[in-house]
PDB file of C-alpha atoms in Angstrom:
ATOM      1  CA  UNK A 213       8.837  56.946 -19.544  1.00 43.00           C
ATOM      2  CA  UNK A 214       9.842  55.839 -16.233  1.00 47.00           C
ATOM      3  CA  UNK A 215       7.545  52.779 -14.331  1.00 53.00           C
ATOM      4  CA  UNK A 216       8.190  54.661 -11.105  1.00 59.00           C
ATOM      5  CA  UNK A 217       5.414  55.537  -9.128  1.00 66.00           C
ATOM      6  CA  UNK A 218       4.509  59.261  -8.878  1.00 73.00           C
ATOM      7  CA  UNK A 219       3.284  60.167  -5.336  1.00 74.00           C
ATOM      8  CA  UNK A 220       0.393  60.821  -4.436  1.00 73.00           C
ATOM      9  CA  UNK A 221       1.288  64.552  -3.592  1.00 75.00           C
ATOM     10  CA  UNK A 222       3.242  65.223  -6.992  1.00 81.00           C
ATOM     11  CA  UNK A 223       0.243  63.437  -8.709  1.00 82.00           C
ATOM     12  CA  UNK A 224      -2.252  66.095  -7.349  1.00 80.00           C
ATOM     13  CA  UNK A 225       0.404  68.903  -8.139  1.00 83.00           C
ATOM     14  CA  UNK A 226       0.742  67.781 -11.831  1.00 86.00           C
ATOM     15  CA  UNK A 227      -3.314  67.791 -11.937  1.00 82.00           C
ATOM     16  CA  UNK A 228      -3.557  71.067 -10.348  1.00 80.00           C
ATOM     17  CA  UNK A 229      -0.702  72.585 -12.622  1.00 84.00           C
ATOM     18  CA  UNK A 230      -2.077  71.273 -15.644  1.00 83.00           C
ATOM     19  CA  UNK A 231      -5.784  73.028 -15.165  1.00 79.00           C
ATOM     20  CA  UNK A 232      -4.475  76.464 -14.926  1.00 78.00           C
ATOM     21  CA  UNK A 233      -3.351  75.251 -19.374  1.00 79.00           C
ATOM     22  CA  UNK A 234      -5.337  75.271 -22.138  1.00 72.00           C
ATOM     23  CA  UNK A 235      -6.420  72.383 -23.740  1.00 77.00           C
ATOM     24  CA  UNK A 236      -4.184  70.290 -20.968  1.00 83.00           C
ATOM     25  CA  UNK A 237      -4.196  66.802 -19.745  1.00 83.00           C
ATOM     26  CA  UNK A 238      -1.808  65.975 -17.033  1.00 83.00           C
ATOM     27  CA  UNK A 239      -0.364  62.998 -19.984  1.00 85.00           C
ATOM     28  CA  UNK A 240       0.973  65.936 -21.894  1.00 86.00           C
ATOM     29  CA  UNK A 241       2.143  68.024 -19.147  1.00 89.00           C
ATOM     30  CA  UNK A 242       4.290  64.952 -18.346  1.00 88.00           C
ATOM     31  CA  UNK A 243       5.967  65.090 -21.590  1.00 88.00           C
ATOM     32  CA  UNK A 244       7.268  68.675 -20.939  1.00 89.00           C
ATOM     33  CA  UNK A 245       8.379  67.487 -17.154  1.00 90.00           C
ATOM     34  CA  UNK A 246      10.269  64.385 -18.860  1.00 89.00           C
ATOM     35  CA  UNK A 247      12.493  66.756 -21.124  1.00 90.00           C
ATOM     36  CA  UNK A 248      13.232  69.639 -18.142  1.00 89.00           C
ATOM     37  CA  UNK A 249      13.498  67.196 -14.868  1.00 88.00           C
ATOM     38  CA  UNK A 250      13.233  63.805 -16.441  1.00 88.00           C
ATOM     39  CA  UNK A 251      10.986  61.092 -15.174  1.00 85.00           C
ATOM     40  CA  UNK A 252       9.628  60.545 -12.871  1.00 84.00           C
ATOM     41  CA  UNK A 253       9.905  64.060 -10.833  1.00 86.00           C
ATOM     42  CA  UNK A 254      10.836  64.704  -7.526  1.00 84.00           C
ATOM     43  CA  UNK A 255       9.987  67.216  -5.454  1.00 81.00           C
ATOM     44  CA  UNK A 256      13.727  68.461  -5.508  1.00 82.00           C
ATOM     45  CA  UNK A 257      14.066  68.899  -9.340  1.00 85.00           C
ATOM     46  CA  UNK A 258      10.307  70.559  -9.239  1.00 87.00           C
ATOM     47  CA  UNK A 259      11.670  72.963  -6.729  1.00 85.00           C
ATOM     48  CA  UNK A 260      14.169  73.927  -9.784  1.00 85.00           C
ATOM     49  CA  UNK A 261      11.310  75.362 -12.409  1.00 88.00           C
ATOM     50  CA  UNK A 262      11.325  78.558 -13.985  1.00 88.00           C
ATOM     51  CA  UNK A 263       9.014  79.774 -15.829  1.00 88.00           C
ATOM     52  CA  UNK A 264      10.753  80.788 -19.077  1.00 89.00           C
ATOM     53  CA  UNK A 265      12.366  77.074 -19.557  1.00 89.00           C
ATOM     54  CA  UNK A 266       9.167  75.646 -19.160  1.00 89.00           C
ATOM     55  CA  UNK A 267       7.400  78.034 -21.870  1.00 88.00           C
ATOM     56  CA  UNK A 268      10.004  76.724 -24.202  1.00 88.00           C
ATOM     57  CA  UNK A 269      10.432  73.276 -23.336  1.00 87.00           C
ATOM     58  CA  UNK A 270       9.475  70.627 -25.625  1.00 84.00           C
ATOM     59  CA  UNK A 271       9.666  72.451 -28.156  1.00 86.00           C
ATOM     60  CA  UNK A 272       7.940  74.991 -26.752  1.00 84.00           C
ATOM     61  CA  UNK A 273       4.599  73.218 -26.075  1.00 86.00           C
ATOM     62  CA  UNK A 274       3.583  75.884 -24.078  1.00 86.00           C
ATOM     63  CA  UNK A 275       4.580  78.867 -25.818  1.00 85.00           C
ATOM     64  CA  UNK A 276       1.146  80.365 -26.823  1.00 82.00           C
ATOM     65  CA  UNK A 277       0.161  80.212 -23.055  1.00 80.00           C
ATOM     66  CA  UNK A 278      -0.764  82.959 -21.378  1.00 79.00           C
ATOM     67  CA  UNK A 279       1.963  84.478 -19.262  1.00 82.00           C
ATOM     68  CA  UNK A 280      -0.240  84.472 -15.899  1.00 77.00           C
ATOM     69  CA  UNK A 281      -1.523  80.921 -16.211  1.00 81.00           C
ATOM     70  CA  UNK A 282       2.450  79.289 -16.941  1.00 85.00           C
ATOM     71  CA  UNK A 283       3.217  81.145 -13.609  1.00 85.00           C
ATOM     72  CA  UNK A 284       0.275  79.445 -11.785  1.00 81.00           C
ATOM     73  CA  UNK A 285       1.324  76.159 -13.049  1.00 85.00           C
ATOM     74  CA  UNK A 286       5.278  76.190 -12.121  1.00 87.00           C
ATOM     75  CA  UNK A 287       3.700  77.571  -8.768  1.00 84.00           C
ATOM     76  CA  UNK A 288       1.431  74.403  -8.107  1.00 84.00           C
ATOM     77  CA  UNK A 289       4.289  71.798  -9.514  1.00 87.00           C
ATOM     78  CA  UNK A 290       6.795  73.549  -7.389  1.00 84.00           C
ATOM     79  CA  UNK A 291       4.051  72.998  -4.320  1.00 77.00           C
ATOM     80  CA  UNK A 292       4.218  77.112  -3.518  1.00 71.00           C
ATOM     81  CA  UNK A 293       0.183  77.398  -3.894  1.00 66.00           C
ATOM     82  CA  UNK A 294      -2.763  75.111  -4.899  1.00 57.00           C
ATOM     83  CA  UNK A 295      -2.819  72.201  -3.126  1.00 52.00           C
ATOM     84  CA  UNK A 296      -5.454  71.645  -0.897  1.00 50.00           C
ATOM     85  CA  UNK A 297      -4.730  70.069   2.649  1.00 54.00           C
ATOM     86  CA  UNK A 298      -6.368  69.468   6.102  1.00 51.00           C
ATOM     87  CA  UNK A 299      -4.884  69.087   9.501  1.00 63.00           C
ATOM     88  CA  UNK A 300      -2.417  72.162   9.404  1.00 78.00           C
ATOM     89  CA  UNK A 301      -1.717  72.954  12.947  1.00 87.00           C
ATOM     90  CA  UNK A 302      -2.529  76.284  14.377  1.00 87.00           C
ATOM     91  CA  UNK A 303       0.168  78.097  16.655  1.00 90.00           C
ATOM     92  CA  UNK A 304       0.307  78.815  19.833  1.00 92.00           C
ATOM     93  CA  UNK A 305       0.564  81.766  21.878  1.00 92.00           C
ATOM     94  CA  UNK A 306       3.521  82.924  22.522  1.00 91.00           C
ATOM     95  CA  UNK A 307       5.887  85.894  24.275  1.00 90.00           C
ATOM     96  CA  UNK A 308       9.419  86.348  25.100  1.00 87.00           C
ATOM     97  CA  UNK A 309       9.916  85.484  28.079  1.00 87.00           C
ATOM     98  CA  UNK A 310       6.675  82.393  28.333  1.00 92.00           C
ATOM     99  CA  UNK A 311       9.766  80.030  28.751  1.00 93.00           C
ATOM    100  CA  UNK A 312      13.017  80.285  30.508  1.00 88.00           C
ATOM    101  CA  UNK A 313      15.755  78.345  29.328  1.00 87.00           C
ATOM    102  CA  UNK A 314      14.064  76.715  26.451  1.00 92.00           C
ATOM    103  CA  UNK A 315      14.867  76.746  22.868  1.00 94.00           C
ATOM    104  CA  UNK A 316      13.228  77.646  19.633  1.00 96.00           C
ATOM    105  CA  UNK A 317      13.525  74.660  16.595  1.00 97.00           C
ATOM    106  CA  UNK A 318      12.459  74.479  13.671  1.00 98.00           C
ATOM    107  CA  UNK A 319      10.803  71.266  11.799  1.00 98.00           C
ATOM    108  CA  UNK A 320      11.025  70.880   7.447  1.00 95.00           C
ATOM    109  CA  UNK A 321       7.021  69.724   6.977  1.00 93.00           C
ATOM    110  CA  UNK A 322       5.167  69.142   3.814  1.00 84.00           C
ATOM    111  CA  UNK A 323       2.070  68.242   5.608  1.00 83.00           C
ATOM    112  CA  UNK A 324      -0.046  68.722   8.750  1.00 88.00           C
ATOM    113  CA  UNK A 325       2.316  68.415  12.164  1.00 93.00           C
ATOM    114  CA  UNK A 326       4.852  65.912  10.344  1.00 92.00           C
ATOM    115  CA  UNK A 327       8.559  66.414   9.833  1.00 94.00           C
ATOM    116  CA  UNK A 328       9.049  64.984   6.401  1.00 90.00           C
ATOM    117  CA  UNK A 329      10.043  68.053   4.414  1.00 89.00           C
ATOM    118  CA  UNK A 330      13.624  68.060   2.873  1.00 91.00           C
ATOM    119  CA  UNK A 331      15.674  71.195   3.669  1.00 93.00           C
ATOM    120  CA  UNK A 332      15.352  72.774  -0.300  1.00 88.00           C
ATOM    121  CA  UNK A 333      11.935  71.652  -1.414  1.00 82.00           C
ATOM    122  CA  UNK A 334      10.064  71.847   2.181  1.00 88.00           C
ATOM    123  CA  UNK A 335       6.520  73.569   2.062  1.00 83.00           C
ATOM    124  CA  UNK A 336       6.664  75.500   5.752  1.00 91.00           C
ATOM    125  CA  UNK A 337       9.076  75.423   8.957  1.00 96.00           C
ATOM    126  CA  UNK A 338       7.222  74.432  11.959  1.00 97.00           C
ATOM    127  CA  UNK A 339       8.585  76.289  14.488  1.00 97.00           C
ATOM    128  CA  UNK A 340       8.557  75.109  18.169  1.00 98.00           C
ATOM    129  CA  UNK A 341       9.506  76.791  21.844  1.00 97.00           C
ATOM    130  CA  UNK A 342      11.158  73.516  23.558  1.00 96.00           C
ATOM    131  CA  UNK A 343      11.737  73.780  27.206  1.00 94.00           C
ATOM    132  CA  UNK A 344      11.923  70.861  30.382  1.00 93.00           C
ATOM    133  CA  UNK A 345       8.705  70.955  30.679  1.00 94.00           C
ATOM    134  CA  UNK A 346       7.047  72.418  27.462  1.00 96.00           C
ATOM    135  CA  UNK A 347       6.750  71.952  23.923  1.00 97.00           C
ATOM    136  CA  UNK A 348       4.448  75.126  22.336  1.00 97.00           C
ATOM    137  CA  UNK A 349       4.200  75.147  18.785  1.00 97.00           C
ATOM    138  CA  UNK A 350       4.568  79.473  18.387  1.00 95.00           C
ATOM    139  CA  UNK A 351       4.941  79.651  14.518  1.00 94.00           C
ATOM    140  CA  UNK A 352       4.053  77.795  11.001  1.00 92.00           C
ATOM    141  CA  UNK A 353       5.848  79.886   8.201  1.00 92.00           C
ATOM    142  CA  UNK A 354       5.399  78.996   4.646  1.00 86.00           C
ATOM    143  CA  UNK A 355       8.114  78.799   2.118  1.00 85.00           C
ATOM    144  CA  UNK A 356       7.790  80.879  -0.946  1.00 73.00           C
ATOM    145  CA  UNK A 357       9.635  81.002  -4.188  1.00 71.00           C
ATOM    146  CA  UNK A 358      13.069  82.838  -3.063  1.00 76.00           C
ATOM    147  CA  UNK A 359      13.875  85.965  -4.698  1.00 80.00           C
ATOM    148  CA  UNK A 360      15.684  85.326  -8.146  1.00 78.00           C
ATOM    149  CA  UNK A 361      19.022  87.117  -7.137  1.00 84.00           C
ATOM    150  CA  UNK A 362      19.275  85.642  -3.900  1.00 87.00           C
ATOM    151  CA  UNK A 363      21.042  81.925  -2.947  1.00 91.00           C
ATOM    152  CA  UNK A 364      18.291  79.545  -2.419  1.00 89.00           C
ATOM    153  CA  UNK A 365      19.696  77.988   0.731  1.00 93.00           C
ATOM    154  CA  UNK A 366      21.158  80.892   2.282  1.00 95.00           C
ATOM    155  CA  UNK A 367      17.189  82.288   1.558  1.00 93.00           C
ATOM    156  CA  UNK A 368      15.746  79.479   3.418  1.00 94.00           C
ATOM    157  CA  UNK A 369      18.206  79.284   6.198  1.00 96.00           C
ATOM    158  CA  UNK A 370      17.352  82.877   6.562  1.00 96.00           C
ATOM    159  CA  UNK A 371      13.647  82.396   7.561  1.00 96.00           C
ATOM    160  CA  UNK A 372      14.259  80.454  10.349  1.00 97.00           C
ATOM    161  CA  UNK A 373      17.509  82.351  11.932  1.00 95.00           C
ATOM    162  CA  UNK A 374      15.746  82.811  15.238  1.00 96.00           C
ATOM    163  CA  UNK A 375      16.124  79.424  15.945  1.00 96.00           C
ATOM    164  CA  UNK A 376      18.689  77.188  17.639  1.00 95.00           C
ATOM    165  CA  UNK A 377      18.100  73.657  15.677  1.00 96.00           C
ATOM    166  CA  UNK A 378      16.585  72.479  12.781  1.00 97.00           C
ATOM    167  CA  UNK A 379      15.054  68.973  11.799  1.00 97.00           C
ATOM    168  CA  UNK A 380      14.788  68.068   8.544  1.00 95.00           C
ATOM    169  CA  UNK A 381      14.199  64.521   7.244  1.00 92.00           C
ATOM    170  CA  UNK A 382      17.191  65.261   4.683  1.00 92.00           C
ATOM    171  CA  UNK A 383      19.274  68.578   3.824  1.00 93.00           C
ATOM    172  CA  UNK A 384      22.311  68.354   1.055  1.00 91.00           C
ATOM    173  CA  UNK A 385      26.107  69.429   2.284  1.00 92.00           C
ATOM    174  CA  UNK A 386      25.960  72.947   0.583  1.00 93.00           C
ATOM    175  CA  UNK A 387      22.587  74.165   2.218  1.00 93.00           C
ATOM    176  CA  UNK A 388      23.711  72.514   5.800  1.00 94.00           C
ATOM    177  CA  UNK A 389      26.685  74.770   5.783  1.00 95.00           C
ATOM    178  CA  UNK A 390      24.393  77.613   5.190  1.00 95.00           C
ATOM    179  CA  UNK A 391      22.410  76.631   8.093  1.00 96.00           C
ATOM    180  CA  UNK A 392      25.715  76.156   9.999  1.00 95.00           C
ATOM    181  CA  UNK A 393      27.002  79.659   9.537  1.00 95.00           C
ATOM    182  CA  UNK A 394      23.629  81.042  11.167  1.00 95.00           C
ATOM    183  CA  UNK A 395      24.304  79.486  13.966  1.00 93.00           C
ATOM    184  CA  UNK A 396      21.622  76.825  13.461  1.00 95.00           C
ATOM    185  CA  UNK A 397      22.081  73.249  14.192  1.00 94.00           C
ATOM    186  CA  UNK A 398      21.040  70.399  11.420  1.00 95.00           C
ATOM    187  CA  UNK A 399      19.546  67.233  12.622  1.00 94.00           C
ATOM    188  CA  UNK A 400      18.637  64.933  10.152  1.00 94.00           C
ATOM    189  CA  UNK A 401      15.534  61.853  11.017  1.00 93.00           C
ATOM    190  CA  UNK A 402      15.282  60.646   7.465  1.00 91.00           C
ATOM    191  CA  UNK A 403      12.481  58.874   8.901  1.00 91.00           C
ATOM    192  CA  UNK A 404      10.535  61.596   9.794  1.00 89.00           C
ATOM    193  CA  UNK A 405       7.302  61.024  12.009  1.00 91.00           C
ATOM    194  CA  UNK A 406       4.650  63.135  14.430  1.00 95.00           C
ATOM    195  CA  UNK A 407       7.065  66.361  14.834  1.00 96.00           C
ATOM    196  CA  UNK A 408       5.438  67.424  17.643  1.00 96.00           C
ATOM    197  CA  UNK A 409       6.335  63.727  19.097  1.00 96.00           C
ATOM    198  CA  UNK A 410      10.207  65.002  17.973  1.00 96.00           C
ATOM    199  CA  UNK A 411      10.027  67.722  20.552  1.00 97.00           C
ATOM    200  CA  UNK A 412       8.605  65.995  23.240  1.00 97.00           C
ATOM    201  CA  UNK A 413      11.806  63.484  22.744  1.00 95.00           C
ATOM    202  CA  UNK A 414      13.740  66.859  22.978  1.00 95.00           C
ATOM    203  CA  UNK A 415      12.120  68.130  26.190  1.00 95.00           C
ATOM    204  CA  UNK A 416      13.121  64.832  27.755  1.00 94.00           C
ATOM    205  CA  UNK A 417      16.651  65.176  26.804  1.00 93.00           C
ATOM    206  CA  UNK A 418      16.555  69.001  28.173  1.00 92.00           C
ATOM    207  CA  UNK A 419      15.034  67.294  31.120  1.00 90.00           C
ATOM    208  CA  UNK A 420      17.728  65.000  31.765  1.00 88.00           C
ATOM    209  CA  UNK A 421      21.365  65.594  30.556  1.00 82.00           C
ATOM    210  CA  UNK A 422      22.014  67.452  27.169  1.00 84.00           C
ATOM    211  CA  UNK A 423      24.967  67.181  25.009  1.00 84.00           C
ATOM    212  CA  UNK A 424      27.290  70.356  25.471  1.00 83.00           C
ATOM    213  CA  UNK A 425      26.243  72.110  21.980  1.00 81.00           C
ATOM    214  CA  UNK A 426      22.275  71.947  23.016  1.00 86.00           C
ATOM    215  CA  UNK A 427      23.397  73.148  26.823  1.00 80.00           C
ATOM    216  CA  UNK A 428      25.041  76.101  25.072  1.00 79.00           C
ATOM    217  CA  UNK A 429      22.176  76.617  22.987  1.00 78.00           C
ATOM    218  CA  UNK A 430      20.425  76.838  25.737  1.00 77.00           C
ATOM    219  CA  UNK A 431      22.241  79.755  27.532  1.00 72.00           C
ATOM    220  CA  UNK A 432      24.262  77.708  29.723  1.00 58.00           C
ATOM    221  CA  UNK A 433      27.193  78.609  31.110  1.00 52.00           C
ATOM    222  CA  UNK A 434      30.324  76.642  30.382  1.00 45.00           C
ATOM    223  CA  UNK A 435      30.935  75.065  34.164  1.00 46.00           C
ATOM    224  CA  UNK A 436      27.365  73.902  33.477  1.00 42.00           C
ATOM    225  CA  UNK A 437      28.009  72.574  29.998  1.00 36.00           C
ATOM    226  CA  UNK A 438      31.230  70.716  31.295  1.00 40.00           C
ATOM    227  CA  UNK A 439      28.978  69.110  33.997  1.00 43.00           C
ATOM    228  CA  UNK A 440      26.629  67.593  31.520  1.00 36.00           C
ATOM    229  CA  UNK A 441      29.460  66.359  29.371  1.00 39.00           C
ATOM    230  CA  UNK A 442      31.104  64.712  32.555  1.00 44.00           C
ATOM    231  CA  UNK A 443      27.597  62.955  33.531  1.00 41.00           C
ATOM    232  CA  UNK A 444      26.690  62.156  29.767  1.00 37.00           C
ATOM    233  CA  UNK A 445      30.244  60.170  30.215  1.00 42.00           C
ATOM    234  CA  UNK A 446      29.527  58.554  33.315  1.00 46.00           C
ATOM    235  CA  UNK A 447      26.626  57.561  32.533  1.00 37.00           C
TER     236      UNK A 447
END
């Protein structure tokens, strides 16, 4: 068994996984982990569970389990229901129209107002209006278990296609191309931080001079986007 630490969030989804068991300490539930995602997990390989290869995994420790509680369990290690957390931030109002010439992004979050969610494994998409003078927080939407026929990323990329940019603090090749072809555009901060402090720094650069593809986003015309290209050089 690996001398990694566990953190402190995948710690308190083991614990909460292994009380919907019988007869269950988090110890043996951690054997059954080691043989399908080896040790120690990450929130990526949790995100991978199914429910049938964990019934018959080590052996099939877990094959006299009711059908309803395994469920519960790959739910809480994946980190789709169970966990307990404070600070969530409330959205804002909101209607078409509140903003001229702002944008919509959306942030990968794990927890509270912080962009530290990777692009696959991510809990919710905060989802911000971004203007010159505004940042309004107008939606949190949580991220379920996608359907079993459907492509994971493609799923994903899907529930935030109303918006223009997405930060993530990491997102694989395959799943940024899927965000690519909806028009979205991937930013990666791998060190993460206060996302609503993230889209204050990206009012100030829709304040001042943005890059061409943001201008665009932003409804601009093209005379208008070459202009900002020509100052951004000059600069």
């Amino acid at each position: 068994m690996s001398d990694q630490p566990i953190s402190r969030e995948l710690a308190l989804r083991i614990g909460l996984a292994a009380r919907h068991l019988p007869d269950t300490e988090p110890a043996r539930l951690l054997r059954v982990l080691a043989e399908l995602v080896g040790l120690p997990p990450s929130e990526e390989k949790l995100a991978t569970l199914r429910v049938k290869e964990f019934r018959s995994a080590a052996d099939g420790e877990f094959n006299d389990a009711d059908t309803g509680a395994l469920k519960r369990a790959v739910a809480c290690l994946r980190g789709e229901e169970g966990v307990e957390e404070s600070g969530l931030p409330a959205s804002e109002p909101y209607a078409e129209g509140d903003m001229p010439v702002s944008i919509r992004v959306a942030c990968a979050s794990n927890g509270g107002e912080l962009l530290d969610g990777h692009f696959g494994s991510c809990r919710r998409f905060l989802v911000y209006q971004v203007s010159a003078a505004e940042v309004r927080l107008v939606d949190v939407r949580g991220v379920g278990a996608a359907p079993a026929d459907a492509d994971k990323n493609d799923w994903r990329a899907g529930l935030i296609d109303d918006c223009h940019v997405l930060f993530v603090a990491s997102i694989g090749g395959p799943a940024a191309a899927k965000v690519v072809k909806r028009e979205i555009h991937p930013i990666k901060r791998p060190d993460g931080g206060n996302a609503r402090e993230r889209m204050e720094q990206l009012r100030d650069v829709i304040a001042g001079s943005p890059p061409p593809w943001l201008a665009k986003a932003m409804g601009q015309d093209a005379e208008a986007r070459v202009r900002f290209e020509r100052e951004a050089e000059e600069a």
